[in-house]
mmCIF file of C-alpha atoms (C1' of nucleotides) and ligand atoms in Angstrom:
data_model
loop_
_atom_site.group_PDB
_atom_site.id
_atom_site.type_symbol
_atom_site.label_atom_id
_atom_site.label_comp_id
_atom_site.label_asym_id
_atom_site.label_seq_id
_atom_site.Cartn_x
_atom_site.Cartn_y
_atom_site.Cartn_z
ATOM 1 C CA UNK A 16 -39.921 -11.494 -40.645
ATOM 2 C CA UNK A 17 -36.266 -10.959 -40.245
ATOM 3 C CA UNK A 18 -34.568 -10.030 -37.064
ATOM 4 C CA UNK A 19 -32.963 -6.728 -37.362
ATOM 5 C CA UNK A 20 -31.729 -6.599 -33.672
ATOM 6 C CA UNK A 21 -28.533 -8.484 -34.447
ATOM 7 C CA UNK A 22 -26.277 -9.025 -37.471
ATOM 8 C CA UNK A 23 -26.768 -12.253 -39.094
ATOM 9 C CA UNK A 24 -23.690 -14.594 -39.444
ATOM 10 C CA UNK A 25 -23.399 -13.767 -43.236
ATOM 11 C CA UNK A 26 -23.348 -10.104 -42.508
ATOM 12 C CA UNK A 27 -20.449 -10.262 -40.083
ATOM 13 C CA UNK A 28 -17.730 -10.814 -42.751
ATOM 14 C CA UNK A 29 -19.173 -7.756 -44.442
ATOM 15 C CA UNK A 30 -19.197 -5.656 -41.310
ATOM 16 C CA UNK A 31 -15.607 -6.670 -40.781
ATOM 17 C CA UNK A 32 -14.712 -5.758 -44.351
ATOM 18 C CA UNK A 33 -16.241 -2.345 -43.884
ATOM 19 C CA UNK A 34 -13.913 -1.771 -41.050
ATOM 20 C CA UNK A 35 -10.964 -3.057 -43.051
ATOM 21 C CA UNK A 36 -10.772 -6.228 -41.015
ATOM 22 C CA UNK A 37 -10.659 -9.726 -42.197
ATOM 23 C CA UNK A 38 -13.205 -12.528 -41.613
ATOM 24 C CA UNK A 39 -11.463 -15.341 -39.911
ATOM 25 C CA UNK A 40 -12.915 -18.735 -38.638
ATOM 26 C CA UNK A 41 -12.087 -17.553 -35.045
ATOM 27 C CA UNK A 42 -13.995 -14.305 -35.434
ATOM 28 C CA UNK A 43 -16.981 -15.989 -37.027
ATOM 29 C CA UNK A 44 -17.137 -18.840 -34.383
ATOM 30 C CA UNK A 45 -16.931 -16.359 -31.475
ATOM 31 C CA UNK A 46 -19.617 -14.391 -32.827
ATOM 32 C CA UNK A 47 -21.784 -17.420 -33.520
ATOM 33 C CA UNK A 48 -21.323 -18.593 -30.013
ATOM 34 C CA UNK A 49 -22.514 -15.338 -28.696
ATOM 35 C CA UNK A 50 -25.547 -15.548 -30.980
ATOM 36 C CA UNK A 51 -26.328 -18.983 -30.023
ATOM 37 C CA UNK A 52 -26.750 -18.583 -26.239
ATOM 38 C CA UNK A 53 -27.363 -14.954 -25.322
ATOM 39 C CA UNK A 54 -26.642 -15.172 -21.652
ATOM 40 C CA UNK A 55 -24.009 -12.533 -21.615
ATOM 41 C CA UNK A 56 -21.101 -14.781 -21.107
ATOM 42 C CA UNK A 57 -17.599 -13.809 -19.951
ATOM 43 C CA UNK A 58 -14.579 -14.188 -22.068
ATOM 44 C CA UNK A 59 -13.734 -17.374 -20.297
ATOM 45 C CA UNK A 60 -17.196 -18.742 -20.879
ATOM 46 C CA UNK A 61 -16.901 -17.916 -24.563
ATOM 47 C CA UNK A 62 -13.538 -19.528 -24.604
ATOM 48 C CA UNK A 63 -15.032 -22.863 -23.249
ATOM 49 C CA UNK A 64 -17.882 -22.857 -25.756
ATOM 50 C CA UNK A 65 -15.683 -21.983 -28.672
ATOM 51 C CA UNK A 66 -13.046 -24.493 -27.701
ATOM 52 C CA UNK A 67 -15.666 -27.161 -27.971
ATOM 53 C CA UNK A 68 -15.812 -26.529 -31.748
ATOM 54 C CA UNK A 69 -12.337 -25.411 -32.318
ATOM 55 C CA UNK A 70 -10.040 -27.029 -29.836
ATOM 56 C CA UNK A 71 -7.030 -25.257 -30.936
ATOM 57 C CA UNK A 72 -8.314 -21.614 -30.371
ATOM 58 C CA UNK A 73 -6.389 -19.591 -27.647
ATOM 59 C CA UNK A 74 -7.801 -17.489 -24.920
ATOM 60 C CA UNK A 75 -5.805 -14.597 -26.251
ATOM 61 C CA UNK A 76 -7.657 -14.935 -29.613
ATOM 62 C CA UNK A 77 -11.025 -15.013 -27.931
ATOM 63 C CA UNK A 78 -10.116 -11.773 -26.120
ATOM 64 C CA UNK A 79 -8.828 -10.313 -29.556
ATOM 65 C CA UNK A 80 -12.029 -11.564 -31.415
ATOM 66 C CA UNK A 81 -14.380 -10.102 -28.709
ATOM 67 C CA UNK A 82 -12.418 -6.751 -28.788
ATOM 68 C CA UNK A 83 -12.806 -6.661 -32.576
ATOM 69 C CA UNK A 84 -16.461 -7.524 -32.454
ATOM 70 C CA UNK A 85 -17.033 -4.687 -29.838
ATOM 71 C CA UNK A 86 -15.069 -2.229 -32.096
ATOM 72 C CA UNK A 87 -17.274 -3.202 -35.095
ATOM 73 C CA UNK A 88 -20.231 -2.639 -32.853
ATOM 74 C CA UNK A 89 -21.791 -5.999 -33.529
ATOM 75 C CA UNK A 90 -21.251 -6.948 -29.792
ATOM 76 C CA UNK A 91 -21.551 -4.884 -26.685
ATOM 77 C CA UNK A 92 -19.214 -5.195 -23.674
ATOM 78 C CA UNK A 93 -21.112 -4.912 -20.453
ATOM 79 C CA UNK A 94 -19.650 -4.114 -17.034
ATOM 80 C CA UNK A 95 -21.996 -3.555 -14.119
ATOM 81 C CA UNK A 96 -19.728 -4.514 -11.364
ATOM 82 C CA UNK A 97 -16.207 -5.324 -10.782
ATOM 83 C CA UNK A 98 -15.696 -8.745 -12.163
ATOM 84 C CA UNK A 99 -15.179 -10.060 -15.758
ATOM 85 C CA UNK A 100 -16.628 -8.137 -18.632
ATOM 86 C CA UNK A 101 -19.772 -9.780 -20.264
ATOM 87 C CA UNK A 102 -20.512 -9.792 -23.945
ATOM 88 C CA UNK A 103 -24.020 -9.195 -25.584
ATOM 89 C CA UNK A 104 -24.836 -9.568 -29.200
ATOM 90 C CA UNK A 105 -28.258 -7.742 -28.982
ATOM 91 C CA UNK A 106 -27.780 -4.729 -31.240
ATOM 92 C CA UNK A 107 -31.043 -3.240 -30.371
ATOM 93 C CA UNK A 108 -30.893 -0.479 -27.774
ATOM 94 C CA UNK A 109 -31.772 -2.161 -24.520
ATOM 95 C CA UNK A 110 -31.335 -2.074 -20.840
ATOM 96 C CA UNK A 111 -29.914 -4.772 -18.603
ATOM 97 C CA UNK A 112 -31.505 -6.402 -15.568
ATOM 98 C CA UNK A 113 -29.074 -8.053 -13.293
ATOM 99 C CA UNK A 114 -30.801 -10.741 -11.221
ATOM 100 C CA UNK A 115 -28.982 -10.738 -7.838
ATOM 101 C CA UNK A 116 -30.325 -14.059 -6.810
ATOM 102 C CA UNK A 117 -29.272 -16.019 -9.786
ATOM 103 C CA UNK A 118 -26.400 -13.835 -11.091
ATOM 104 C CA UNK A 119 -28.016 -13.847 -14.454
ATOM 105 C CA UNK A 120 -28.492 -10.930 -16.790
ATOM 106 C CA UNK A 121 -31.586 -10.237 -18.893
ATOM 107 C CA UNK A 122 -32.123 -7.816 -21.785
ATOM 108 C CA UNK A 123 -34.931 -5.244 -21.249
ATOM 109 C CA UNK A 124 -36.471 -3.766 -24.471
ATOM 110 C CA UNK A 125 -36.749 -0.077 -24.319
ATOM 111 C CA UNK A 126 -39.867 1.665 -25.430
ATOM 112 C CA UNK A 127 -39.293 4.191 -28.230
ATOM 113 C CA UNK A 128 -38.431 7.573 -26.937
ATOM 114 C CA UNK A 129 -37.251 6.445 -23.540
ATOM 115 C CA UNK A 130 -33.606 7.078 -24.289
ATOM 116 C CA UNK A 131 -34.306 10.614 -25.544
ATOM 117 C CA UNK A 132 -36.408 11.209 -22.479
ATOM 118 C CA UNK A 133 -33.522 10.138 -20.296
ATOM 119 C CA UNK A 134 -31.051 12.076 -22.316
ATOM 120 C CA UNK A 135 -33.171 15.168 -21.775
ATOM 121 C CA UNK A 136 -32.314 15.332 -18.157
ATOM 122 C CA UNK A 137 -28.773 16.335 -19.057
ATOM 123 C CA UNK A 138 -27.952 19.951 -18.309
ATOM 124 C CA UNK A 139 -26.791 22.316 -21.158
ATOM 125 C CA UNK A 140 -23.212 21.530 -22.160
ATOM 126 C CA UNK A 141 -23.428 17.855 -21.712
ATOM 127 C CA UNK A 142 -23.385 15.992 -25.150
ATOM 128 C CA UNK A 143 -24.050 12.264 -24.704
ATOM 129 C CA UNK A 144 -23.590 9.697 -27.332
ATOM 130 C CA UNK A 145 -24.623 6.760 -25.350
ATOM 131 C CA UNK A 146 -26.944 5.929 -22.311
ATOM 132 C CA UNK A 147 -26.654 2.796 -20.385
ATOM 133 C CA UNK A 148 -29.437 1.593 -17.956
ATOM 134 C CA UNK A 149 -28.871 -1.161 -15.471
ATOM 135 C CA UNK A 150 -31.411 -2.623 -13.137
ATOM 136 C CA UNK A 151 -30.630 -4.731 -10.190
ATOM 137 C CA UNK A 152 -33.175 -6.876 -8.434
ATOM 138 C CA UNK A 153 -35.007 -10.199 -8.443
ATOM 139 C CA UNK A 154 -36.731 -11.645 -11.552
ATOM 140 C CA UNK A 155 -39.514 -14.074 -11.442
ATOM 141 C CA UNK A 156 -38.816 -17.776 -12.970
ATOM 142 C CA UNK B 867 -29.685 25.095 4.622
ATOM 143 C CA UNK B 868 -28.107 21.720 5.343
ATOM 144 C CA UNK B 869 -26.955 19.317 2.757
ATOM 145 C CA UNK B 870 -29.022 16.266 2.969
ATOM 146 C CA UNK B 871 -27.361 14.556 0.138
ATOM 147 C CA UNK B 872 -24.425 13.251 1.925
ATOM 148 C CA UNK B 873 -23.724 12.140 5.442
ATOM 149 C CA UNK B 874 -21.765 14.752 7.403
ATOM 150 C CA UNK B 875 -18.511 13.662 8.947
ATOM 151 C CA UNK B 876 -20.147 13.663 12.453
ATOM 152 C CA UNK B 877 -22.716 11.272 11.320
ATOM 153 C CA UNK B 878 -20.372 8.709 9.993
ATOM 154 C CA UNK B 879 -19.423 7.332 13.357
ATOM 155 C CA UNK B 880 -23.120 7.006 14.085
ATOM 156 C CA UNK B 881 -23.803 5.198 10.847
ATOM 157 C CA UNK B 882 -20.914 2.924 11.486
ATOM 158 C CA UNK B 883 -22.148 2.232 15.157
ATOM 159 C CA UNK B 884 -25.699 1.469 13.677
ATOM 160 C CA UNK B 885 -24.096 -1.329 11.615
ATOM 161 C CA UNK B 886 -22.167 -2.515 14.646
ATOM 162 C CA UNK B 887 -18.899 -1.166 13.257
ATOM 163 C CA UNK B 888 -16.288 1.034 14.907
ATOM 164 C CA UNK B 889 -15.376 4.517 14.060
ATOM 165 C CA UNK B 890 -11.664 4.580 13.323
ATOM 166 C CA UNK B 891 -9.301 7.408 12.189
ATOM 167 C CA UNK B 892 -8.794 5.546 8.941
ATOM 168 C CA UNK B 893 -12.390 5.181 8.127
ATOM 169 C CA UNK B 894 -13.114 8.800 8.961
ATOM 170 C CA UNK B 895 -10.198 10.070 6.973
ATOM 171 C CA UNK B 896 -10.994 7.961 3.828
ATOM 172 C CA UNK B 897 -14.583 9.252 4.100
ATOM 173 C CA UNK B 898 -13.420 12.891 4.447
ATOM 174 C CA UNK B 899 -11.089 12.605 1.516
ATOM 175 C CA UNK B 900 -14.091 11.444 -0.533
ATOM 176 C CA UNK B 901 -16.196 14.256 0.568
ATOM 177 C CA UNK B 902 -13.484 16.848 0.008
ATOM 178 C CA UNK B 903 -12.850 16.109 -3.731
ATOM 179 C CA UNK B 904 -15.839 14.536 -5.361
ATOM 180 C CA UNK B 905 -14.149 13.427 -8.567
ATOM 181 C CA UNK B 906 -14.896 9.719 -8.260
ATOM 182 C CA UNK B 907 -11.386 8.548 -7.387
ATOM 183 C CA UNK B 908 -10.067 5.070 -7.590
ATOM 184 C CA UNK B 909 -8.836 3.272 -4.450
ATOM 185 C CA UNK B 910 -5.245 4.192 -5.543
ATOM 186 C CA UNK B 911 -6.237 7.913 -5.689
ATOM 187 C CA UNK B 912 -7.865 7.646 -2.322
ATOM 188 C CA UNK B 913 -4.789 6.042 -0.961
ATOM 189 C CA UNK B 914 -2.519 8.808 -2.166
ATOM 190 C CA UNK B 915 -4.708 11.513 -0.834
ATOM 191 C CA UNK B 916 -5.092 9.838 2.531
ATOM 192 C CA UNK B 917 -1.448 9.038 2.871
ATOM 193 C CA UNK B 918 -0.709 12.801 2.698
ATOM 194 C CA UNK B 919 -2.401 13.181 6.040
ATOM 195 C CA UNK B 920 -1.767 9.702 7.506
ATOM 196 C CA UNK B 921 1.461 8.465 6.070
ATOM 197 C CA UNK B 922 1.299 4.982 7.732
ATOM 198 C CA UNK B 923 -1.916 3.932 6.335
ATOM 199 C CA UNK B 924 -1.811 0.903 4.093
ATOM 200 C CA UNK B 925 -3.555 0.311 0.697
ATOM 201 C CA UNK B 926 -5.269 -2.697 2.132
ATOM 202 C CA UNK B 927 -6.747 -0.543 4.808
ATOM 203 C CA UNK B 928 -8.031 1.850 2.165
ATOM 204 C CA UNK B 929 -9.687 -1.006 0.449
ATOM 205 C CA UNK B 930 -11.164 -2.258 3.664
ATOM 206 C CA UNK B 931 -12.506 1.211 4.598
ATOM 207 C CA UNK B 932 -13.997 1.792 1.123
ATOM 208 C CA UNK B 933 -15.688 -1.512 1.332
ATOM 209 C CA UNK B 934 -17.017 -0.741 4.772
ATOM 210 C CA UNK B 935 -18.249 2.722 3.650
ATOM 211 C CA UNK B 936 -20.117 1.003 0.669
ATOM 212 C CA UNK B 937 -21.666 -1.607 3.044
ATOM 213 C CA UNK B 938 -22.961 1.181 5.242
ATOM 214 C CA UNK B 939 -24.318 2.893 2.157
ATOM 215 C CA UNK B 940 -22.567 6.257 2.731
ATOM 216 C CA UNK B 941 -20.508 5.681 -0.387
ATOM 217 C CA UNK B 942 -21.366 4.245 -3.776
ATOM 218 C CA UNK B 943 -18.977 2.154 -5.856
ATOM 219 C CA UNK B 944 -19.149 2.868 -9.478
ATOM 220 C CA UNK B 945 -18.161 0.702 -12.338
ATOM 221 C CA UNK B 946 -18.871 1.669 -15.956
ATOM 222 C CA UNK B 947 -16.031 0.100 -17.629
ATOM 223 C CA UNK B 948 -13.406 -2.472 -17.038
ATOM 224 C CA UNK B 949 -10.838 -0.596 -14.878
ATOM 225 C CA UNK B 950 -10.594 0.361 -11.260
ATOM 226 C CA UNK B 951 -13.653 0.903 -9.282
ATOM 227 C CA UNK B 952 -14.471 4.481 -8.464
ATOM 228 C CA UNK B 953 -16.064 5.842 -5.270
ATOM 229 C CA UNK B 954 -18.782 8.441 -4.844
ATOM 230 C CA UNK B 955 -20.051 10.018 -1.704
ATOM 231 C CA UNK B 956 -23.120 11.472 -3.271
ATOM 232 C CA UNK B 957 -26.032 9.851 -1.419
ATOM 233 C CA UNK B 958 -28.709 11.524 -3.620
ATOM 234 C CA UNK B 959 -29.968 9.435 -6.519
ATOM 235 C CA UNK B 960 -28.093 10.527 -9.423
ATOM 236 C CA UNK B 961 -26.760 9.445 -12.733
ATOM 237 C CA UNK B 962 -23.196 9.491 -14.006
ATOM 238 C CA UNK B 963 -21.778 11.196 -16.978
ATOM 239 C CA UNK B 964 -18.560 9.933 -18.131
ATOM 240 C CA UNK B 965 -16.689 12.511 -20.267
ATOM 241 C CA UNK B 966 -14.664 10.439 -22.783
ATOM 242 C CA UNK B 967 -12.371 13.118 -23.740
ATOM 243 C CA UNK B 968 -11.082 13.915 -20.214
ATOM 244 C CA UNK B 969 -11.939 10.595 -18.505
ATOM 245 C CA UNK B 970 -13.780 12.645 -15.769
ATOM 246 C CA UNK B 971 -17.031 11.627 -14.268
ATOM 247 C CA UNK B 972 -19.807 13.971 -13.363
ATOM 248 C CA UNK B 973 -22.839 13.613 -11.153
ATOM 249 C CA UNK B 974 -26.218 14.376 -12.880
ATOM 250 C CA UNK B 975 -29.192 15.189 -10.738
ATOM 251 C CA UNK B 976 -32.299 13.206 -11.537
ATOM 252 C CA UNK B 977 -35.669 15.022 -11.873
ATOM 253 C CA UNK B 978 -38.179 13.569 -9.430
ATOM 254 C CA UNK B 979 -39.983 10.734 -10.786
ATOM 255 C CA UNK B 980 -37.526 9.823 -13.488
ATOM 256 C CA UNK B 981 -36.335 6.709 -11.677
ATOM 257 C CA UNK B 982 -39.922 5.486 -11.406
ATOM 258 C CA UNK B 983 -40.568 6.341 -15.030
ATOM 259 C CA UNK B 984 -37.555 4.235 -15.898
ATOM 260 C CA UNK B 985 -38.584 1.439 -13.768
ATOM 261 C CA UNK B 986 -41.954 1.428 -15.284
ATOM 262 C CA UNK B 987 -40.453 -0.132 -18.421
ATOM 263 C CA UNK B 988 -39.819 -3.326 -16.677
ATOM 264 C CA UNK B 989 -42.084 -6.252 -17.666
ATOM 265 C CA UNK B 990 -44.135 -8.038 -15.058
ATOM 266 C CA UNK B 991 -42.103 -10.357 -12.921
ATOM 267 C CA UNK B 992 -39.132 -7.971 -12.689
ATOM 268 C CA UNK B 993 -38.618 -6.532 -9.284
ATOM 269 C CA UNK B 994 -35.876 -3.891 -9.334
ATOM 270 C CA UNK B 995 -34.368 -2.341 -6.174
ATOM 271 C CA UNK B 996 -31.855 -0.104 -7.985
ATOM 272 C CA UNK B 997 -31.477 1.540 -11.261
ATOM 273 C CA UNK B 998 -28.154 2.851 -12.576
ATOM 274 C CA UNK B 999 -27.946 5.397 -15.358
ATOM 275 C CA UNK B 1000 -24.640 6.069 -17.193
ATOM 276 C CA UNK B 1001 -24.087 8.591 -19.995
ATOM 277 C CA UNK B 1002 -21.005 8.699 -22.075
ATOM 278 C CA UNK B 1003 -19.926 11.706 -24.224
ATOM 279 C CA UNK B 1004 -18.351 15.034 -23.986
ATOM 280 C CA UNK B 1005 -19.095 17.818 -21.651
ATOM 281 C CA UNK B 1006 -18.300 21.563 -22.122
ATOM 282 C CA UNK B 1007 -15.634 23.002 -19.878
ATOM 283 C "C1'" DA C 1364 -6.239 0.958 35.797
ATOM 284 C "C1'" DG C 1365 -5.828 -3.979 33.993
ATOM 285 C "C1'" DT C 1366 -7.394 -7.924 31.181
ATOM 286 C "C1'" DG C 1367 -9.400 -10.349 27.484
ATOM 287 C "C1'" DA C 1368 -12.249 -10.782 23.341
ATOM 288 C "C1'" DG C 1369 -13.116 -9.180 19.376
ATOM 289 C "C1'" DA C 1370 -12.350 -5.795 15.649
ATOM 290 C "C1'" DT C 1371 -9.278 -3.455 12.779
ATOM 291 C "C1'" DT C 1372 -5.003 -2.516 10.520
ATOM 292 C "C1'" DT C 1373 -1.022 -3.827 8.109
ATOM 293 C "C1'" DA C 1374 2.635 -5.892 4.828
ATOM 294 C "C1'" DG C 1375 3.087 -8.914 1.696
ATOM 295 C "C1'" DA C 1376 1.589 -13.069 -0.842
ATOM 296 C "C1'" DA C 1377 -1.956 -14.746 -3.888
ATOM 297 C "C1'" DT C 1378 -5.430 -14.503 -7.334
ATOM 298 C "C1'" DA C 1379 -8.280 -13.094 -11.321
ATOM 299 C "C1'" DA C 1380 -8.854 -10.795 -15.606
ATOM 300 C "C1'" DT C 1381 -6.887 -8.863 -18.963
ATOM 301 C "C1'" DT C 1382 -3.062 -7.186 -21.866
ATOM 302 C "C1'" DC C 1383 1.371 -7.415 -23.935
ATOM 303 C "C1'" DC C 1384 4.964 -9.658 -26.638
ATOM 304 C "C1'" DA C 1385 7.428 -12.012 -30.028
ATOM 305 C "C1'" DA C 1386 7.086 -15.654 -32.996
ATOM 306 C "C1'" DT C 1387 4.298 -18.230 -36.406
ATOM 307 C "C1'" DA C 1388 0.589 -18.735 -39.491
ATOM 308 C "C1'" DA C 1389 -2.949 -17.134 -42.451
ATOM 309 C "C1'" DA C 1390 -4.936 -13.969 -45.742
ATOM 310 C "C1'" DC C 1391 -4.925 -10.820 -49.401
ATOM 311 C "C1'" DT C 1392 -2.440 -8.224 -53.387
ATOM 312 C "C1'" DA C 1393 0.248 -7.680 -57.080
ATOM 313 C "C1'" DT D 1357 3.685 -17.485 -56.055
ATOM 314 C "C1'" DA D 1358 6.154 -13.920 -53.634
ATOM 315 C "C1'" DG D 1359 5.595 -10.238 -50.756
ATOM 316 C "C1'" DT D 1360 3.088 -7.628 -47.411
ATOM 317 C "C1'" DT D 1361 -0.030 -7.046 -44.008
ATOM 318 C "C1'" DT D 1362 -3.082 -8.959 -40.557
ATOM 319 C "C1'" DA D 1363 -4.348 -12.341 -37.293
ATOM 320 C "C1'" DT D 1364 -3.380 -16.162 -33.991
ATOM 321 C "C1'" DT D 1365 -0.856 -18.208 -30.388
ATOM 322 C "C1'" DG D 1366 1.344 -19.401 -25.723
ATOM 323 C "C1'" DG D 1367 3.356 -17.504 -22.372
ATOM 324 C "C1'" DA D 1368 5.044 -13.631 -19.616
ATOM 325 C "C1'" DA D 1369 3.631 -9.323 -17.609
ATOM 326 C "C1'" DT D 1370 0.356 -6.182 -15.601
ATOM 327 C "C1'" DT D 1371 -3.433 -4.353 -12.941
ATOM 328 C "C1'" DA D 1372 -6.657 -4.246 -9.545
ATOM 329 C "C1'" DT D 1373 -8.199 -6.556 -5.833
ATOM 330 C "C1'" DT D 1374 -8.475 -10.087 -2.220
ATOM 331 C "C1'" DC D 1375 -6.443 -13.022 1.169
ATOM 332 C "C1'" DT D 1376 -3.643 -14.187 5.209
ATOM 333 C "C1'" DA D 1377 -1.690 -14.148 9.348
ATOM 334 C "C1'" DA D 1378 0.482 -11.274 12.674
ATOM 335 C "C1'" DA D 1379 0.357 -6.984 15.226
ATOM 336 C "C1'" DT D 1380 -2.489 -3.369 17.109
ATOM 337 C "C1'" DC D 1381 -6.308 -1.220 18.838
ATOM 338 C "C1'" DT D 1382 -10.895 -0.689 21.139
ATOM 339 C "C1'" DC D 1383 -14.244 -1.646 24.264
ATOM 340 C "C1'" DA D 1384 -16.515 -3.955 28.039
ATOM 341 C "C1'" DC D 1385 -15.848 -5.645 32.349
ATOM 342 C "C1'" DT D 1386 -13.721 -6.007 36.507
HETATM 343 MN MN1 LIG E 1429 -13.842 -12.636 -18.781
HETATM 344 MN MN1 LIG E 1430 -8.556 1.230 -7.560
HETATM 345 ZN ZN1 LIG E 1431 -27.687 -7.382 -23.450
HETATM 346 ZN ZN1 LIG E 1432 -21.593 10.076 -8.328
#
DNA sequence: AGTGAGATTTAGAATAATTCCAATAAACTA
DNA sequence: TAGTTTATTGGAATTATTCTAAATCTCACT
């Protein structure tokens, strides 16, 4: 059973190509680091993880790569409070749960139809192409 | 018919007092400016509007007042993308619609029960005390 | 009314995250 | 392989916000 929720490493170079962008070791590594530990890291955290494998990479490049991955829609940028942007490789539509006691962020699967249901509250004249749902609270564990 | 969705100017000093804080001309004015034009201004925008009436106020004070109003829960801080925090005096539970073509933000009323319905998707062990819903798209007008 | 304690405001310095820039390097194309 | 375009890099610049320390204000108490 293959995971359709995220692009696989092999498919990244294809996705990049489809956008007229090149596959580079930096882009591949940044993406792999996001896939490996899905804790919604900041750019700085991605930088630290990536540097362990590619010590010469620069922070500017990490920002560039993340931006590129977001443009290609293989990664989502998440902002739920002032503070560094966080990055998420989960391609499946999902909500975010921000645990206020630990500071950690969890993905919450959405039951089919929920997004449409939520979109249906929009008055006439509002045409939405994306819905973001953010929970805040405390999670067991 | 009184508007129960936002605190009235008179009630602010009471709300402040309940939190052990003082009512000051700066706090009152910052709050009134938010009530007067509900376009989710940034701190800088609030500063500009407030300065028109109180030319000696400082930006630091505007930040301080906004922070105070958020603590007292008479104002909501809104962050849906990297970029300056925006401030909203609508106390009623509501969603935000971010119009990508104009950059403007609209409040969307929530039908009763919707928040509970959305909260009900949370798996066991997740205890949420707030839900935020953000739409992105284009609005007529 | 006068005094002192604590709260608030203020200007400017400091910080954090991100973006910009101009030079180098790498990748693709012909 | 030469030429062209795209990507990476380190450092400077920018933006939004927070911090700091001094001045001012408010309130409670006399
Ligand atoms: Mn970051
Ligand atoms: Mn601002
Ligand atoms: Zn996520
Ligand atoms: Zn609002």
